[in-house]
């Protein structure tokens, strides 16, 4: 029988604990929210942002009108850089990219179409498209700008 040095065992247990703590098993309520968000996303968002959140082809290049096409929501995009509060407001109120050459709102407002809980469900679903590191960064950003009270 070989003995493993105590320091190695402690290190392995620490890594295991950190790995487990970094990604707790999703609750059934959270799984339901993700499922609902996926369905809402497919109905209202996928036509512009892609069925898997891949964005429009050429999303980093301006189109003939001088507008940037809808970006991806996955790891290659920038959605994960925005706090929950900002993502909520963009979906609720719509968005005009400040770098676009036109003044029109390029992301429609869904505040009259989707209930606060539905908007939150979409955001919860979007988080499943990100890497663990992106989710960590986004979670920290969201501590500074959380969901508004209406979405709680």
mmCIF file of C-alpha atoms in Angstrom:
data_model
loop_
_atom_site.group_PDB
_atom_site.id
_atom_site.type_symbol
_atom_site.label_atom_id
_atom_site.label_comp_id
_atom_site.label_asym_id
_atom_site.label_seq_id
_atom_site.Cartn_x
_atom_site.Cartn_y
_atom_site.Cartn_z
ATOM 1 C CA UNK A 1 0.000 0.000 0.000
ATOM 2 C CA UNK A 2 1.386 3.386 -0.999
ATOM 3 C CA UNK A 3 0.886 6.412 1.142
ATOM 4 C CA UNK A 4 0.063 9.735 -0.420
ATOM 5 C CA UNK A 5 1.619 12.763 1.249
ATOM 6 C CA UNK A 6 -0.885 14.683 3.346
ATOM 7 C CA UNK A 7 -0.172 17.935 1.444
ATOM 8 C CA UNK A 8 -1.111 16.292 -1.858
ATOM 9 C CA UNK A 9 -4.356 14.937 -0.376
ATOM 10 C CA UNK A 10 -5.215 18.360 1.045
ATOM 11 C CA UNK A 11 -4.473 19.992 -2.312
ATOM 12 C CA UNK A 12 -6.659 17.522 -4.207
ATOM 13 C CA UNK A 13 -9.503 18.008 -1.736
ATOM 14 C CA UNK A 14 -9.186 21.775 -2.091
ATOM 15 C CA UNK A 15 -9.351 21.555 -5.887
ATOM 16 C CA UNK A 16 -12.344 19.216 -5.669
ATOM 17 C CA UNK A 17 -14.107 21.553 -3.256
ATOM 18 C CA UNK A 18 -13.415 24.595 -5.432
ATOM 19 C CA UNK A 19 -14.575 22.781 -8.554
ATOM 20 C CA UNK A 20 -17.769 21.693 -6.847
ATOM 21 C CA UNK A 21 -18.349 25.152 -5.332
ATOM 22 C CA UNK A 22 -17.770 26.917 -8.654
ATOM 23 C CA UNK A 23 -20.593 25.032 -10.360
ATOM 24 C CA UNK A 24 -23.347 23.933 -7.986
ATOM 25 C CA UNK A 25 -25.984 21.661 -9.442
ATOM 26 C CA UNK A 26 -28.815 23.735 -10.895
ATOM 27 C CA UNK A 27 -32.003 23.750 -8.875
ATOM 28 C CA UNK A 28 -35.176 22.470 -10.493
ATOM 29 C CA UNK A 29 -36.608 26.010 -10.324
ATOM 30 C CA UNK A 30 -33.538 27.325 -12.155
ATOM 31 C CA UNK A 31 -33.797 24.512 -14.719
ATOM 32 C CA UNK A 32 -37.435 25.489 -15.307
ATOM 33 C CA UNK A 33 -36.416 29.136 -15.757
ATOM 34 C CA UNK A 34 -33.694 28.106 -18.236
ATOM 35 C CA UNK A 35 -36.193 26.012 -20.198
ATOM 36 C CA UNK A 36 -38.731 28.824 -20.259
ATOM 37 C CA UNK A 37 -36.021 31.294 -21.266
ATOM 38 C CA UNK A 38 -34.889 29.021 -24.102
ATOM 39 C CA UNK A 39 -38.462 28.864 -25.473
ATOM 40 C CA UNK A 40 -38.946 32.636 -25.198
ATOM 41 C CA UNK A 41 -35.552 33.208 -26.808
ATOM 42 C CA UNK A 42 -36.493 30.935 -29.725
ATOM 43 C CA UNK A 43 -39.772 32.800 -30.219
ATOM 44 C CA UNK A 44 -38.566 36.395 -29.903
ATOM 45 C CA UNK A 45 -34.770 36.543 -30.225
ATOM 46 C CA UNK A 46 -33.473 33.745 -32.460
ATOM 47 C CA UNK A 47 -34.620 35.350 -35.715
ATOM 48 C CA UNK A 48 -32.031 38.104 -35.173
ATOM 49 C CA UNK A 49 -29.451 36.623 -32.804
ATOM 50 C CA UNK A 50 -29.469 33.051 -34.172
ATOM 51 C CA UNK A 51 -31.019 29.827 -32.929
ATOM 52 C CA UNK A 52 -27.931 29.068 -30.823
ATOM 53 C CA UNK A 53 -27.028 32.672 -30.023
ATOM 54 C CA UNK A 54 -24.467 32.831 -32.843
ATOM 55 C CA UNK A 55 -25.486 36.309 -34.073
ATOM 56 C CA UNK A 56 -25.816 37.462 -37.670
ATOM 57 C CA UNK A 57 -22.939 36.685 -40.011
ATOM 58 C CA UNK A 58 -20.579 39.646 -40.172
ATOM 59 C CA UNK A 59 -21.890 41.016 -36.870
ATOM 60 C CA UNK A 60 -18.686 43.011 -36.337
ATOM 61 C CA UNK A 61 -18.988 44.864 -39.674
ATOM 62 C CA UNK A 62 -21.426 47.670 -40.408
ATOM 63 C CA UNK A 63 -24.120 46.917 -42.953
ATOM 64 C CA UNK A 64 -25.154 49.178 -45.873
ATOM 65 C CA UNK A 65 -27.124 51.406 -43.436
ATOM 66 C CA UNK A 66 -24.111 51.858 -41.172
ATOM 67 C CA UNK A 67 -25.512 49.611 -38.440
ATOM 68 C CA UNK A 68 -23.896 46.711 -36.682
ATOM 69 C CA UNK A 69 -25.894 43.483 -37.154
ATOM 70 C CA UNK A 70 -27.200 41.625 -34.078
ATOM 71 C CA UNK A 71 -24.240 40.226 -32.124
ATOM 72 C CA UNK A 72 -23.884 36.697 -30.792
ATOM 73 C CA UNK A 73 -24.848 35.929 -27.215
ATOM 74 C CA UNK A 74 -22.365 33.076 -26.840
ATOM 75 C CA UNK A 75 -18.755 33.272 -25.655
ATOM 76 C CA UNK A 76 -17.535 35.091 -28.789
ATOM 77 C CA UNK A 77 -19.951 37.967 -28.242
ATOM 78 C CA UNK A 78 -20.071 40.575 -25.503
ATOM 79 C CA UNK A 79 -23.428 39.969 -23.797
ATOM 80 C CA UNK A 80 -21.627 38.420 -20.824
ATOM 81 C CA UNK A 81 -19.852 41.727 -20.176
ATOM 82 C CA UNK A 82 -23.152 43.376 -19.191
ATOM 83 C CA UNK A 83 -24.736 43.209 -15.744
ATOM 84 C CA UNK A 84 -28.159 41.667 -15.173
ATOM 85 C CA UNK A 85 -29.693 45.117 -14.731
ATOM 86 C CA UNK A 86 -28.397 46.385 -18.054
ATOM 87 C CA UNK A 87 -29.418 43.224 -19.940
ATOM 88 C CA UNK A 88 -32.884 43.507 -18.427
ATOM 89 C CA UNK A 89 -33.240 47.144 -19.516
ATOM 90 C CA UNK A 90 -31.980 46.399 -23.047
ATOM 91 C CA UNK A 91 -34.584 43.673 -23.505
ATOM 92 C CA UNK A 92 -37.351 45.700 -21.844
ATOM 93 C CA UNK A 93 -36.632 49.082 -23.467
ATOM 94 C CA UNK A 94 -34.806 48.147 -26.665
ATOM 95 C CA UNK A 95 -31.412 49.403 -27.762
ATOM 96 C CA UNK A 96 -29.770 51.645 -30.258
ATOM 97 C CA UNK A 97 -26.095 50.863 -30.576
ATOM 98 C CA UNK A 98 -24.321 54.206 -30.004
ATOM 99 C CA UNK A 99 -21.808 53.294 -32.725
ATOM 100 C CA UNK A 100 -24.486 52.925 -35.397
ATOM 101 C CA UNK A 101 -24.723 55.633 -38.056
ATOM 102 C CA UNK A 102 -28.539 55.691 -37.951
ATOM 103 C CA UNK A 103 -30.724 56.937 -35.113
ATOM 104 C CA UNK A 104 -33.212 54.069 -35.231
ATOM 105 C CA UNK A 105 -33.528 51.575 -32.427
ATOM 106 C CA UNK A 106 -31.958 48.378 -33.759
ATOM 107 C CA UNK A 107 -32.997 46.116 -30.860
ATOM 108 C CA UNK A 108 -36.778 46.268 -30.366
ATOM 109 C CA UNK A 109 -38.272 46.815 -26.932
ATOM 110 C CA UNK A 110 -40.036 43.805 -25.423
ATOM 111 C CA UNK A 111 -41.321 45.430 -22.235
ATOM 112 C CA UNK A 112 -44.885 45.476 -23.574
ATOM 113 C CA UNK A 113 -44.608 41.904 -24.885
ATOM 114 C CA UNK A 114 -42.747 40.029 -22.145
ATOM 115 C CA UNK A 115 -43.454 40.017 -18.417
ATOM 116 C CA UNK A 116 -40.550 40.810 -16.061
ATOM 117 C CA UNK A 117 -40.168 37.120 -15.183
ATOM 118 C CA UNK A 118 -40.000 36.190 -18.869
ATOM 119 C CA UNK A 119 -37.244 38.733 -19.493
ATOM 120 C CA UNK A 120 -35.343 37.359 -16.532
ATOM 121 C CA UNK A 121 -35.817 33.812 -17.873
ATOM 122 C CA UNK A 122 -34.258 34.829 -21.201
ATOM 123 C CA UNK A 123 -31.260 36.281 -19.370
ATOM 124 C CA UNK A 124 -30.945 33.110 -17.289
ATOM 125 C CA UNK A 125 -30.947 31.087 -20.509
ATOM 126 C CA UNK A 126 -28.311 33.346 -22.114
ATOM 127 C CA UNK A 127 -25.985 32.623 -19.211
ATOM 128 C CA UNK A 128 -25.939 28.951 -20.229
ATOM 129 C CA UNK A 129 -24.205 30.003 -23.472
ATOM 130 C CA UNK A 130 -21.180 31.488 -21.686
ATOM 131 C CA UNK A 131 -18.009 29.961 -20.345
ATOM 132 C CA UNK A 132 -17.643 29.483 -16.569
ATOM 133 C CA UNK A 133 -15.164 32.378 -16.473
ATOM 134 C CA UNK A 134 -17.556 34.658 -18.370
ATOM 135 C CA UNK A 135 -20.368 33.737 -15.959
ATOM 136 C CA UNK A 136 -18.096 34.561 -13.032
ATOM 137 C CA UNK A 137 -17.204 37.978 -14.470
ATOM 138 C CA UNK A 138 -20.844 38.701 -15.320
ATOM 139 C CA UNK A 139 -21.945 37.691 -11.812
ATOM 140 C CA UNK A 140 -19.451 40.175 -10.320
ATOM 141 C CA UNK A 141 -20.677 42.918 -12.659
ATOM 142 C CA UNK A 142 -24.270 42.120 -11.675
ATOM 143 C CA UNK A 143 -23.511 42.685 -8.008
ATOM 144 C CA UNK A 144 -22.959 46.330 -8.936
ATOM 145 C CA UNK A 145 -25.986 46.533 -11.238
ATOM 146 C CA UNK A 146 -28.534 43.848 -10.295
ATOM 147 C CA UNK A 147 -31.978 43.210 -11.722
ATOM 148 C CA UNK A 148 -34.364 46.105 -11.014
ATOM 149 C CA UNK A 149 -36.966 45.559 -8.270
ATOM 150 C CA UNK A 150 -39.716 44.814 -10.809
ATOM 151 C CA UNK A 151 -37.749 41.750 -11.994
ATOM 152 C CA UNK A 152 -37.121 40.285 -8.559
#
